[in-house]
Amino acid sequence: MPAVGGIGPGTGKEYPGNLTPFVTVTCIVAAMGGLIFGYDIGISGGVTTMPSFLQKFFRKVWDKKEADKSTNQYCQYDSQTLTMFTSSLYLAALLASLVASTVTRKLGRKLSMLFGGLLFFAGALINGFAKAVWMLIVGRILLGFGIGFANQSVPLYLSEMAPYRYRGALNIGFQLSITVGILIANVLNYFFAKIKGGWGWRLSLGGAMVPALIITVGSLVLPDTPNSMIERGQTEEAREKLRKIRGVDDVDEEFRDLVAASDASKLVEHPWRNLLQRKYRPHLTMAILIPFFQQLTGINVIMFYAPVLFNTIGFKDDASLMSAVITGIVNVAATVVSIYGVDKWGRRFLFLEGGVQMLICQAVVAACIGAKFGTNGNPGDLPKWYAIAVVLFICIYVAGFAWSWGPLGWLVPSEIFPLEIRSAAQSINVSVNMLFTFAVAQVFLTMLCHLKFGLFLFFAFFVVLMSIFVYYFLPETKGIPIEEMNQVWKSHWFWSRYVEDLDYPNGGMEMSKGGQGPKNV
C-alpha cells in the first residue's frame, strides 16, 4: 500500500498513514448513498413517458400527446401537475437538508444516512402502490426527505474518512454511485415499459426500495468518522478509530489537531450566523455558486427528461428509453475518468475542460434541433442520421459534465469548509442544489414550449459564466491537506482580502473536510 503522508504548502505538516483496505471498503459502502439520488433521477424521467402511467395519473398530458401527432412537439409534455410530480422531491430534500445539518453535527454522519435510507424506503413503498396523484406526491416528498439527509451526510463522511492524497477519488465515489443509479433506472425502465398489462411503472417506482435498503444497512455497519466522534465527546474511541483508519499506530499529531479543531468549533455557538462572518466569505460564495452553476449546466434537464427529450426529437417511446440508457452508460464511464484524473490533473483543469466541451455540444444540439424543428415544433420526417447526430452530441455533453461539474460540484464544497461551519455550510450547499434542481425541473417543460431550441442556448450562456467564474475565482485544492486549506485562500488574488493571518493565528491552519488540523477561531 502506498504511504499517504505529504507535505502541505503551509506549515509543512506530514501525517503518516496508508490507504487501507478498511478505508477503501468503508468509502465504497458510504458512497452507495448516491444510488438513491441517481435511481430517482433516472426513474422519474422514464416513468413519465410510459403510456400506462400517463393514462392513469396524467390523463390530460396523454390526451394532448395522442390527440394530434402533428402538433407542436415542443409543448406536448407541458403540464404543471406532471412537473410537480417530478420536482416536489427537490423541495422536500431542501427542507430535509436544513434539519439534517443539526442531526449530522449532534448525532453523527451515520445516523443521518440511516434516516435518509428509511425515509427513502417509505417513499418508494407508497409510490409503488400509488392509486392516485396525491399518493405519488406524498411518496415523492418522503423520497426527497431521504435524499436531503443522504446528500448532507455522505459527502462529509467520505471527505472525513479519506487520506488527503486520495480525497478526490474516494469522494467522487458518491457521484459515481449517482451515475450508476441513473443507469440502472434507465435499463429497468426500458424493460419494465414492455410488461404486458401496463403495470411496469409500479416496479420502476417501487424498485427504489432496493437502493434504500443498501444505504440503510450500510449505515448500520459503517464506523463513525473520528471527527464526528470527537465532536460528540468520544475522544478515546476516536483515537482507536483513527489508528484503524490510517493503518498506523503513530496518529498522535493528527489526533491532537482533530481535537484542537473540535475544541475551536465548540466555541462557535451559532454556525449559521458564523457563516456570514467576513473570513468565511470565500466558503459561503462557493457553497452557493457551485451548486447553482451545477444545476444551470442543464444536465438534470437532459438526464430527467432524456426519454421525453428524445421522444420529442422524434424517437418512438421504446427507442427514446434506449437512448437514455446510452447516455447513462456514457455518464458512468466519464465519472470513472474523473476518479482517475481528479487528484492527478486537478480540479480546475477538469472544470474548465468540461465547460468548453459542454458549450460546444449545446451550440451544436441547438443548431440541429433548430434546423429541423424550426419554431413551430413540427419536424416532419426525421432522417436516422440526424437523430443519431443529436444523441451523439448529447452524449459528448454528458461526458463533459460527468468528469467536471458532476463530481466536482459535490467534491469541492465538501473539502473546503472548516469544521466549525462544516455541517451548516454543507446544508447550504445541498439546499441551493435542491432549490435550483426544483426550479429548473419545474419550469423546464414550459421553457421548452416557449424557448424551443433556444433552451440549449439559455444553458450555454450559464456554462460560459461558470467557466469564467472558475478561471478567476476558484483556487486549486488538489493534493492540499485539509488543515492547510486556509493557505489556498490567503494566497489567492481576490479572496486574500477576506482571509487574513489574524483570523487563523495558529500558522494559518484551518480544519476542513478531510478531517485533520486545528483551526483557531
Short mmCIF file of C-alpha atoms in Angstrom, two decimals:
data_model
loop_
_atom_site.label_atom_id
_atom_site.label_comp_id
_atom_site.label_asym_id
_atom_site.label_seq_id
_atom_site.Cartn_x
_atom_site.Cartn_y
_atom_site.Cartn_z
CA MET A 1 0.00 0.00 0.00
CA PRO A 2 1.38 3.43 -0.86
CA ALA A 3 2.14 5.61 2.12
CA VAL A 4 -0.04 8.63 2.43
CA GLY A 5 1.85 11.37 4.04
CA GLY A 6 2.58 14.56 2.27
CA ILE A 7 3.94 17.93 2.92
CA GLY A 8 1.49 20.72 2.53
CA PRO A 9 2.40 24.15 1.24
CA GLY A 10 1.73 25.92 4.52
CA THR A 11 3.08 24.54 7.77
CA GLY A 12 4.90 21.55 6.32
CA LYS A 13 2.92 19.00 8.34
CA GLU A 14 3.04 15.37 7.39
CA TYR A 15 0.52 12.86 8.71
CA PRO A 16 1.56 9.22 8.44
CA GLY A 17 -0.99 6.78 7.18
CA ASN A 18 -1.95 4.35 4.41
CA LEU A 19 -4.87 3.97 2.06
CA THR A 20 -6.05 0.91 3.98
CA PRO A 21 -8.47 -1.72 2.65
CA PHE A 22 -10.69 -0.78 5.63
CA VAL A 23 -10.99 2.85 4.43
CA THR A 24 -11.48 1.78 0.81
CA VAL A 25 -14.35 -0.61 1.66
CA THR A 26 -15.89 1.90 4.08
CA CYS A 27 -15.87 4.65 1.45
CA ILE A 28 -17.36 2.35 -1.20
CA VAL A 29 -20.24 1.38 1.13
CA ALA A 30 -20.85 5.01 2.16
CA ALA A 31 -20.76 6.20 -1.45
CA MET A 32 -23.73 3.91 -2.14
CA GLY A 33 -25.77 6.74 -0.59
CA GLY A 34 -25.64 8.31 -4.05
CA LEU A 35 -27.60 5.36 -5.52
CA ILE A 36 -30.90 6.61 -4.11
CA PHE A 37 -30.45 10.04 -5.70
CA GLY A 38 -29.32 8.64 -9.05
CA TYR A 39 -32.03 5.97 -9.20
CA ASP A 40 -34.65 8.61 -8.63
CA ILE A 41 -33.33 11.00 -11.30
CA GLY A 42 -33.29 8.16 -13.84
CA ILE A 43 -36.60 6.55 -12.92
CA SER A 44 -38.82 9.65 -12.84
CA GLY A 45 -37.99 10.77 -16.39
CA GLY A 46 -38.59 7.28 -17.81
CA VAL A 47 -41.84 6.63 -15.96
CA THR A 48 -43.34 9.89 -17.26
CA THR A 49 -43.07 8.60 -20.85
CA MET A 50 -44.82 5.28 -20.09
CA PRO A 51 -48.30 5.42 -21.68
CA SER A 52 -49.98 3.40 -18.87
CA PHE A 53 -48.57 5.77 -16.21
CA LEU A 54 -49.71 8.90 -18.08
CA GLN A 55 -53.17 7.41 -18.73
CA LYS A 56 -53.69 6.61 -15.05
CA PHE A 57 -52.37 9.80 -13.41
CA PHE A 58 -51.92 12.49 -16.05
CA ARG A 59 -54.77 11.98 -18.47
CA LYS A 60 -54.58 15.49 -19.93
CA VAL A 61 -50.95 15.04 -20.94
CA TRP A 62 -51.79 11.68 -22.53
CA ASP A 63 -54.77 13.11 -24.41
CA LYS A 64 -52.71 16.05 -25.69
CA LYS A 65 -49.93 13.70 -26.78
CA GLU A 66 -52.29 11.34 -28.60
CA ALA A 67 -54.79 13.88 -29.97
CA ASP A 68 -52.77 15.22 -32.86
CA LYS A 69 -49.44 13.72 -33.79
CA SER A 70 -48.57 16.75 -35.92
CA THR A 71 -48.96 19.36 -33.15
CA ASN A 72 -46.06 21.31 -31.73
CA GLN A 73 -43.61 18.71 -30.40
CA TYR A 74 -42.04 21.23 -28.04
CA CYS A 75 -45.22 21.56 -25.97
CA GLN A 76 -46.62 18.03 -25.80
CA TYR A 77 -45.49 17.40 -22.20
CA ASP A 78 -46.16 20.88 -20.82
CA SER A 79 -48.14 20.11 -17.65
CA GLN A 80 -47.62 21.73 -14.23
CA THR A 81 -49.04 18.66 -12.43
CA LEU A 82 -46.65 16.32 -14.22
CA THR A 83 -43.74 18.64 -13.41
CA MET A 84 -44.88 18.89 -9.78
CA PHE A 85 -44.69 15.08 -9.58
CA THR A 86 -41.02 15.23 -10.60
CA SER A 87 -39.93 18.33 -8.72
CA SER A 88 -41.82 18.07 -5.38
CA LEU A 89 -39.00 15.77 -4.27
CA TYR A 90 -36.41 18.56 -4.51
CA LEU A 91 -38.33 20.96 -2.30
CA ALA A 92 -38.61 18.21 0.31
CA ALA A 93 -34.87 17.49 0.01
CA LEU A 94 -34.16 21.20 0.51
CA LEU A 95 -36.14 21.28 3.76
CA ALA A 96 -34.66 18.00 4.98
CA SER A 97 -31.07 19.12 4.39
CA LEU A 98 -31.59 22.05 6.79
CA VAL A 99 -32.74 19.66 9.55
CA ALA A 100 -30.04 17.15 8.57
CA SER A 101 -27.35 19.72 9.40
CA THR A 102 -28.19 19.51 13.12
CA VAL A 103 -28.59 15.71 13.05
CA THR A 104 -25.25 15.28 11.27
CA ARG A 105 -23.44 17.53 13.76
CA LYS A 106 -25.03 16.34 17.02
CA LEU A 107 -25.79 12.67 16.33
CA GLY A 108 -23.14 11.82 13.75
CA ARG A 109 -22.90 11.21 10.00
CA LYS A 110 -24.03 7.57 10.30
CA LEU A 111 -27.41 8.36 11.84
CA SER A 112 -28.11 10.97 9.20
CA MET A 113 -27.50 8.30 6.50
CA LEU A 114 -29.80 5.87 8.35
CA PHE A 115 -32.65 8.40 8.43
CA GLY A 116 -32.09 9.02 4.73
CA GLY A 117 -32.40 5.33 3.87
CA LEU A 118 -35.55 4.77 5.98
CA LEU A 119 -37.39 7.82 4.62
CA PHE A 120 -36.49 6.89 1.04
CA PHE A 121 -37.73 3.33 1.64
CA ALA A 122 -41.10 4.61 2.89
CA GLY A 123 -41.47 6.93 -0.13
CA ALA A 124 -40.66 4.11 -2.58
CA LEU A 125 -43.25 1.85 -0.92
CA ILE A 126 -46.02 4.46 -1.23
CA ASN A 127 -45.12 5.23 -4.86
CA GLY A 128 -45.07 1.56 -5.84
CA PHE A 129 -48.64 1.11 -4.52
CA ALA A 130 -49.94 4.54 -5.60
CA LYS A 131 -53.61 4.74 -6.58
CA ALA A 132 -53.93 8.50 -7.02
CA VAL A 133 -51.77 11.55 -7.76
CA TRP A 134 -51.72 12.63 -4.08
CA MET A 135 -50.10 9.29 -3.15
CA LEU A 136 -47.46 9.82 -5.81
CA ILE A 137 -46.67 13.29 -4.48
CA VAL A 138 -46.59 12.17 -0.79
CA GLY A 139 -44.23 9.36 -1.82
CA ARG A 140 -42.03 11.82 -3.72
CA ILE A 141 -41.87 14.13 -0.68
CA LEU A 142 -40.68 11.24 1.54
CA LEU A 143 -38.12 10.31 -1.13
CA GLY A 144 -36.99 13.94 -1.04
CA PHE A 145 -36.55 13.86 2.75
CA GLY A 146 -34.38 10.75 2.32
CA ILE A 147 -32.23 12.39 -0.35
CA GLY A 148 -31.82 15.55 1.76
CA PHE A 149 -30.36 13.52 4.65
CA ALA A 150 -28.14 11.34 2.43
CA ASN A 151 -26.74 14.20 0.34
CA GLN A 152 -25.95 16.14 3.51
CA SER A 153 -24.04 13.36 5.25
CA VAL A 154 -22.41 11.16 2.60
CA PRO A 155 -20.00 13.72 1.00
CA LEU A 156 -18.98 14.87 4.52
CA TYR A 157 -18.41 11.29 5.64
CA LEU A 158 -16.27 10.46 2.60
CA SER A 159 -14.09 13.55 2.89
CA GLU A 160 -13.50 12.96 6.60
CA MET A 161 -12.54 9.29 6.21
CA ALA A 162 -10.24 9.68 3.20
CA PRO A 163 -6.49 10.37 3.41
CA TYR A 164 -5.99 13.75 1.72
CA ARG A 165 -3.97 12.35 -1.22
CA TYR A 166 -6.94 10.22 -2.22
CA ARG A 167 -9.71 12.52 -1.04
CA GLY A 168 -10.77 13.47 -4.57
CA ALA A 169 -11.00 9.93 -5.90
CA LEU A 170 -12.78 8.49 -2.83
CA ASN A 171 -15.24 11.40 -2.62
CA ILE A 172 -16.17 11.03 -6.31
CA GLY A 173 -17.39 7.54 -5.40
CA PHE A 174 -20.56 9.38 -4.34
CA GLN A 175 -21.05 10.86 -7.82
CA LEU A 176 -20.16 7.51 -9.41
CA SER A 177 -22.94 5.80 -7.48
CA ILE A 178 -25.36 8.58 -8.56
CA THR A 179 -24.50 7.83 -12.20
CA VAL A 180 -24.77 4.06 -11.64
CA GLY A 181 -28.21 4.68 -10.07
CA ILE A 182 -29.29 6.65 -13.15
CA LEU A 183 -28.06 3.90 -15.49
CA ILE A 184 -29.78 1.10 -13.54
CA ALA A 185 -33.02 3.12 -13.55
CA ASN A 186 -32.80 3.69 -17.32
CA VAL A 187 -32.21 -0.02 -18.01
CA LEU A 188 -35.11 -1.05 -15.73
CA ASN A 189 -37.44 1.48 -17.36
CA TYR A 190 -36.56 0.05 -20.76
CA PHE A 191 -37.59 -3.47 -19.71
CA PHE A 192 -40.47 -2.58 -17.38
CA ALA A 193 -42.11 -0.48 -20.12
CA LYS A 194 -42.51 -3.71 -22.15
CA ILE A 195 -44.51 -5.53 -19.44
CA LYS A 196 -47.95 -6.54 -20.70
CA GLY A 197 -50.81 -5.01 -18.74
CA GLY A 198 -49.04 -1.69 -18.28
CA TRP A 199 -48.09 -2.06 -14.59
CA GLY A 200 -44.32 -1.86 -15.18
CA TRP A 201 -44.22 1.68 -13.75
CA ARG A 202 -45.10 0.22 -10.32
CA LEU A 203 -41.93 -1.90 -10.45
CA SER A 204 -39.89 1.13 -11.56
CA LEU A 205 -41.10 3.32 -8.69
CA GLY A 206 -41.20 0.54 -6.06
CA GLY A 207 -37.73 -0.64 -7.12
CA ALA A 208 -36.31 2.38 -5.27
CA MET A 209 -36.69 0.25 -2.12
CA VAL A 210 -33.55 -1.69 -3.12
CA PRO A 211 -31.07 1.26 -3.08
CA ALA A 212 -32.85 2.46 0.09
CA LEU A 213 -32.13 -0.86 1.80
CA ILE A 214 -28.47 -0.72 0.68
CA ILE A 215 -27.85 2.67 2.31
CA THR A 216 -29.92 1.73 5.42
CA VAL A 217 -27.97 -1.49 6.05
CA GLY A 218 -24.72 0.26 5.06
CA SER A 219 -25.23 2.99 7.63
CA LEU A 220 -25.70 0.36 10.37
CA VAL A 221 -22.39 -1.40 9.64
CA LEU A 222 -20.21 1.65 8.88
CA PRO A 223 -17.93 3.13 11.54
CA ASP A 224 -18.36 6.78 12.51
CA THR A 225 -15.65 9.25 11.45
CA PRO A 226 -13.06 10.26 14.10
CA ASN A 227 -14.05 13.92 13.52
CA SER A 228 -17.66 13.18 14.37
CA MET A 229 -16.76 11.08 17.42
CA ILE A 230 -14.52 13.81 18.86
CA GLU A 231 -17.23 16.37 18.16
CA ARG A 232 -19.57 14.29 20.32
CA GLY A 233 -17.05 13.75 23.16
CA GLN A 234 -15.94 10.17 22.37
CA THR A 235 -12.26 11.08 22.44
CA GLU A 236 -10.55 7.76 23.26
CA GLU A 237 -12.73 5.76 20.88
CA ALA A 238 -11.86 8.31 18.19
CA ARG A 239 -8.11 7.77 18.73
CA GLU A 240 -8.50 4.00 18.26
CA LYS A 241 -10.69 4.54 15.21
CA LEU A 242 -8.10 6.87 13.67
CA ARG A 243 -5.37 4.22 14.15
CA LYS A 244 -7.54 1.66 12.38
CA ILE A 245 -8.44 4.03 9.53
CA ARG A 246 -4.86 5.17 8.86
CA GLY A 247 -3.35 1.71 9.37
CA VAL A 248 -0.54 3.02 11.62
CA ASP A 249 -0.06 3.47 15.39
CA ASP A 250 1.50 6.91 15.19
CA VAL A 251 -1.55 9.12 14.80
CA ASP A 252 -0.86 11.43 17.75
CA GLU A 253 -0.17 14.58 15.76
CA GLU A 254 -3.24 14.20 13.54
CA PHE A 255 -5.35 13.30 16.57
CA ARG A 256 -4.19 16.39 18.51
CA ASP A 257 -5.06 18.55 15.51
CA LEU A 258 -8.52 16.98 15.28
CA VAL A 259 -9.15 17.63 18.97
CA ALA A 260 -7.91 21.22 18.64
CA ALA A 261 -10.21 21.75 15.68
CA SER A 262 -13.15 20.29 17.60
CA ASP A 263 -12.44 22.46 20.66
CA ALA A 264 -12.30 25.53 18.43
CA SER A 265 -15.56 24.56 16.74
CA LYS A 266 -17.31 24.19 20.12
CA LEU A 267 -16.66 27.87 20.80
CA VAL A 268 -18.94 28.62 17.87
CA GLU A 269 -22.48 28.75 19.22
CA HIS A 270 -24.22 29.75 16.00
CA PRO A 271 -22.62 28.08 12.96
CA TRP A 272 -25.34 29.55 10.70
CA ARG A 273 -24.70 33.11 11.87
CA ASN A 274 -20.97 32.44 11.79
CA LEU A 275 -21.15 31.70 8.08
CA LEU A 276 -21.84 35.39 7.50
CA GLN A 277 -18.52 36.45 9.02
CA ARG A 278 -16.11 38.13 6.63
CA LYS A 279 -13.46 35.38 6.92
CA TYR A 280 -15.94 32.79 5.65
CA ARG A 281 -16.88 34.82 2.58
CA PRO A 282 -14.99 32.55 0.14
CA HIS A 283 -16.58 29.42 1.69
CA LEU A 284 -20.09 30.86 1.57
CA THR A 285 -19.61 32.03 -2.02
CA MET A 286 -18.55 28.54 -3.12
CA ALA A 287 -21.34 26.86 -1.11
CA ILE A 288 -23.89 28.94 -3.05
CA LEU A 289 -22.42 29.40 -6.53
CA ILE A 290 -21.00 25.92 -7.20
CA PRO A 291 -24.36 24.08 -6.75
CA PHE A 292 -26.17 26.97 -8.51
CA PHE A 293 -23.94 26.65 -11.56
CA GLN A 294 -24.02 22.83 -11.40
CA GLN A 295 -27.79 22.88 -11.98
CA LEU A 296 -27.61 25.54 -14.68
CA THR A 297 -25.33 23.43 -16.85
CA GLY A 298 -28.68 21.96 -17.93
CA ILE A 299 -27.63 18.42 -17.03
CA ASN A 300 -30.64 17.46 -14.94
CA VAL A 301 -32.84 18.55 -17.80
CA ILE A 302 -31.01 16.11 -20.07
CA MET A 303 -30.98 13.26 -17.54
CA PHE A 304 -34.52 13.67 -16.12
CA TYR A 305 -36.14 14.21 -19.38
CA ALA A 306 -33.77 12.30 -21.69
CA PRO A 307 -36.62 9.93 -22.68
CA VAL A 308 -39.05 12.86 -23.07
CA LEU A 309 -36.46 14.84 -24.99
CA PHE A 310 -35.60 12.00 -27.36
CA ASN A 311 -39.29 11.31 -27.80
CA THR A 312 -39.79 14.95 -28.72
CA ILE A 313 -36.87 14.87 -31.16
CA GLY A 314 -38.78 12.12 -32.90
CA PHE A 315 -37.72 8.77 -31.42
CA LYS A 316 -40.55 6.40 -30.50
CA ASP A 317 -41.24 5.55 -26.82
CA ASP A 318 -39.08 2.43 -26.82
CA ALA A 319 -36.20 4.00 -28.75
CA SER A 320 -36.20 7.06 -26.51
CA LEU A 321 -35.75 4.90 -23.39
CA MET A 322 -32.90 3.09 -25.17
CA SER A 323 -31.23 6.43 -25.94
CA ALA A 324 -31.48 7.30 -22.24
CA VAL A 325 -29.67 4.03 -21.43
CA ILE A 326 -26.88 5.06 -23.83
CA THR A 327 -26.44 8.45 -22.12
CA GLY A 328 -26.48 6.64 -18.75
CA ILE A 329 -23.56 4.41 -19.82
CA VAL A 330 -21.60 7.46 -21.02
CA ASN A 331 -22.29 9.15 -17.66
CA VAL A 332 -20.84 6.24 -15.65
CA ALA A 333 -17.77 5.85 -17.91
CA ALA A 334 -16.92 9.56 -17.78
CA THR A 335 -17.25 9.63 -13.99
CA VAL A 336 -14.64 6.86 -13.82
CA VAL A 337 -12.33 9.13 -15.88
CA SER A 338 -12.85 11.81 -13.23
CA ILE A 339 -11.90 9.40 -10.41
CA TYR A 340 -8.68 8.66 -12.29
CA GLY A 341 -7.84 12.27 -13.08
CA VAL A 342 -9.08 14.45 -10.22
CA ASP A 343 -6.02 14.00 -7.98
CA LYS A 344 -3.69 13.92 -10.99
CA TRP A 345 -4.82 16.78 -13.25
CA GLY A 346 -6.51 18.88 -10.58
CA ARG A 347 -9.98 20.32 -10.07
CA ARG A 348 -9.58 23.49 -12.15
CA PHE A 349 -8.43 21.66 -15.30
CA LEU A 350 -11.45 19.34 -15.23
CA PHE A 351 -13.87 22.22 -14.54
CA LEU A 352 -12.56 24.29 -17.48
CA GLU A 353 -12.20 21.43 -19.98
CA GLY A 354 -15.71 20.18 -19.15
CA GLY A 355 -17.10 23.70 -19.58
CA VAL A 356 -15.66 24.09 -23.10
CA GLN A 357 -16.90 20.62 -24.10
CA MET A 358 -20.44 21.30 -22.84
CA LEU A 359 -20.56 24.70 -24.52
CA ILE A 360 -19.67 23.33 -27.96
CA CYS A 361 -22.20 20.49 -27.65
CA GLN A 362 -25.04 22.78 -26.53
CA ALA A 363 -24.46 25.06 -29.52
CA VAL A 364 -24.46 22.09 -31.93
CA VAL A 365 -27.59 20.48 -30.40
CA ALA A 366 -29.44 23.84 -30.52
CA ALA A 367 -28.47 24.23 -34.19
CA CYS A 368 -29.55 20.65 -35.05
CA ILE A 369 -32.92 20.90 -33.32
CA GLY A 370 -33.48 24.44 -34.62
CA ALA A 371 -32.77 23.40 -38.21
CA LYS A 372 -35.28 20.53 -38.16
CA PHE A 373 -37.99 21.66 -35.77
CA GLY A 374 -37.79 25.37 -36.52
CA THR A 375 -40.00 27.47 -34.28
CA ASN A 376 -43.27 25.67 -34.98
CA GLY A 377 -42.04 22.39 -33.47
CA ASN A 378 -43.12 20.25 -36.41
CA PRO A 379 -40.13 18.35 -37.77
CA GLY A 380 -41.82 16.28 -40.47
CA ASP A 381 -39.92 13.03 -41.02
CA LEU A 382 -36.58 12.85 -39.25
CA PRO A 383 -33.78 11.04 -41.08
CA LYS A 384 -32.00 8.43 -38.97
CA TRP A 385 -28.55 10.06 -39.29
CA TYR A 386 -29.96 13.25 -37.86
CA ALA A 387 -31.35 11.61 -34.72
CA ILE A 388 -28.07 9.72 -34.22
CA ALA A 389 -26.10 13.00 -34.54
CA VAL A 390 -28.24 14.66 -31.84
CA VAL A 391 -27.77 11.69 -29.47
CA LEU A 392 -24.02 11.66 -30.18
CA PHE A 393 -23.58 15.32 -29.23
CA ILE A 394 -25.80 14.91 -26.17
CA CYS A 395 -23.51 12.01 -25.14
CA ILE A 396 -20.36 14.15 -25.57
CA TYR A 397 -22.12 16.83 -23.50
CA VAL A 398 -22.98 14.31 -20.75
CA ALA A 399 -19.35 13.10 -20.72
CA GLY A 400 -18.11 16.69 -20.32
CA PHE A 401 -20.42 17.17 -17.34
CA ALA A 402 -19.68 13.77 -15.80
CA TRP A 403 -15.95 14.39 -15.44
CA SER A 404 -16.24 18.03 -14.39
CA TRP A 405 -19.22 19.76 -12.81
CA GLY A 406 -20.92 16.47 -11.86
CA PRO A 407 -18.46 15.07 -9.32
CA LEU A 408 -16.61 18.31 -8.55
CA GLY A 409 -19.85 20.12 -7.68
CA TRP A 410 -20.06 17.80 -4.65
CA LEU A 411 -16.32 17.32 -4.01
CA VAL A 412 -15.02 20.90 -3.92
CA PRO A 413 -17.58 22.33 -1.44
CA SER A 414 -17.16 19.27 0.79
CA GLU A 415 -13.38 19.72 1.13
CA ILE A 416 -13.13 23.47 1.78
CA PHE A 417 -15.32 24.03 4.86
CA PRO A 418 -13.73 24.38 8.33
CA LEU A 419 -15.15 22.05 10.98
CA GLU A 420 -16.97 24.77 12.93
CA ILE A 421 -19.16 25.71 9.95
CA ARG A 422 -19.00 22.40 8.11
CA SER A 423 -22.48 20.96 8.71
CA ALA A 424 -24.16 24.34 8.20
CA ALA A 425 -22.20 25.11 5.03
CA GLN A 426 -22.86 21.65 3.59
CA SER A 427 -26.58 22.21 4.27
CA ILE A 428 -26.46 25.43 2.29
CA ASN A 429 -24.65 23.58 -0.50
CA VAL A 430 -27.34 20.84 -0.64
CA SER A 431 -30.21 23.35 -0.22
CA VAL A 432 -29.03 25.56 -3.08
CA ASN A 433 -28.53 22.46 -5.22
CA MET A 434 -32.07 21.22 -4.49
CA LEU A 435 -33.65 24.67 -4.83
CA PHE A 436 -32.28 25.12 -8.35
CA THR A 437 -32.91 21.49 -9.29
CA PHE A 438 -36.53 22.16 -8.28
CA ALA A 439 -36.68 25.48 -10.15
CA VAL A 440 -35.16 24.05 -13.34
CA ALA A 441 -37.37 20.93 -13.21
CA GLN A 442 -40.49 22.99 -12.54
CA VAL A 443 -40.04 25.42 -15.42
CA PHE A 444 -38.16 23.24 -17.92
CA LEU A 445 -41.14 21.87 -19.86
CA THR A 446 -42.74 25.32 -20.02
CA MET A 447 -39.41 26.83 -21.16
CA LEU A 448 -39.06 24.11 -23.81
CA CYS A 449 -42.53 25.03 -25.03
CA HIS A 450 -41.71 28.77 -25.28
CA LEU A 451 -37.94 28.99 -25.85
CA LYS A 452 -37.93 25.90 -28.08
CA PHE A 453 -34.40 25.03 -29.27
CA GLY A 454 -33.19 28.28 -27.65
CA LEU A 455 -33.39 26.45 -24.30
CA PHE A 456 -29.99 24.88 -25.02
CA LEU A 457 -28.55 28.34 -25.74
CA PHE A 458 -30.00 29.54 -22.41
CA PHE A 459 -27.98 26.90 -20.57
CA ALA A 460 -24.92 27.51 -22.80
CA PHE A 461 -24.88 31.12 -21.59
CA PHE A 462 -24.56 29.89 -17.99
CA VAL A 463 -21.78 27.46 -18.97
CA VAL A 464 -19.78 30.46 -20.24
CA LEU A 465 -20.45 32.32 -16.96
CA MET A 466 -19.45 29.40 -14.74
CA SER A 467 -16.23 28.77 -16.68
CA ILE A 468 -15.23 32.42 -16.23
CA PHE A 469 -16.04 32.14 -12.50
CA VAL A 470 -13.86 29.03 -12.09
CA TYR A 471 -11.00 30.59 -14.07
CA TYR A 472 -10.80 33.70 -11.92
CA PHE A 473 -12.18 32.76 -8.50
CA LEU A 474 -11.73 29.05 -7.75
CA PRO A 475 -8.25 28.14 -6.41
CA GLU A 476 -6.79 24.66 -6.97
CA THR A 477 -7.35 22.33 -3.98
CA LYS A 478 -5.67 19.21 -5.41
CA GLY A 479 -3.30 17.43 -3.00
CA ILE A 480 -3.63 20.04 -0.26
CA PRO A 481 -4.12 18.58 3.22
CA ILE A 482 -7.35 19.82 4.68
CA GLU A 483 -5.69 21.56 7.58
CA GLU A 484 -3.68 23.62 5.09
CA MET A 485 -6.71 24.71 3.06
CA ASN A 486 -6.63 28.22 4.51
CA GLN A 487 -3.35 28.85 2.66
CA VAL A 488 -5.25 28.45 -0.60
CA TRP A 489 -7.49 31.40 0.20
CA LYS A 490 -4.70 33.51 1.70
CA SER A 491 -2.59 33.27 -1.45
CA HIS A 492 -5.49 33.90 -3.86
CA TRP A 493 -5.50 37.25 -5.69
CA PHE A 494 -9.12 38.01 -4.73
CA TRP A 495 -10.01 36.03 -1.60
CA SER A 496 -6.87 37.06 0.32
CA ARG A 497 -8.55 40.36 1.18
CA TYR A 498 -11.19 38.46 3.21
CA VAL A 499 -8.95 35.88 4.88
CA GLU A 500 -6.16 37.37 6.97
CA ASP A 501 -3.49 35.91 9.27
CA LEU A 502 -5.35 37.41 12.22
CA ASP A 503 -8.27 35.09 11.50
CA TYR A 504 -6.13 31.99 11.85
CA PRO A 505 -3.23 32.82 14.19
CA ASN A 506 -2.19 29.19 14.52
CA GLY A 507 0.03 29.10 11.47
CA GLY A 508 -2.84 29.56 9.09
CA MET A 509 -4.29 26.17 9.78
CA GLU A 510 -7.90 25.57 9.11
CA MET A 511 -9.90 22.46 9.66
CA SER A 512 -11.83 21.35 6.68
CA LYS A 513 -13.25 18.37 5.08
CA GLY A 514 -10.84 15.53 5.13
CA GLY A 515 -10.55 15.88 8.70
CA GLN A 516 -7.24 16.91 10.11
CA GLY A 517 -5.95 20.11 11.52
CA PRO A 518 -6.56 22.84 14.01
CA LYS A 519 -8.40 25.95 13.37
CA ASN A 520 -8.42 28.72 15.90
CA VAL A 521 -11.41 30.97 15.89
#
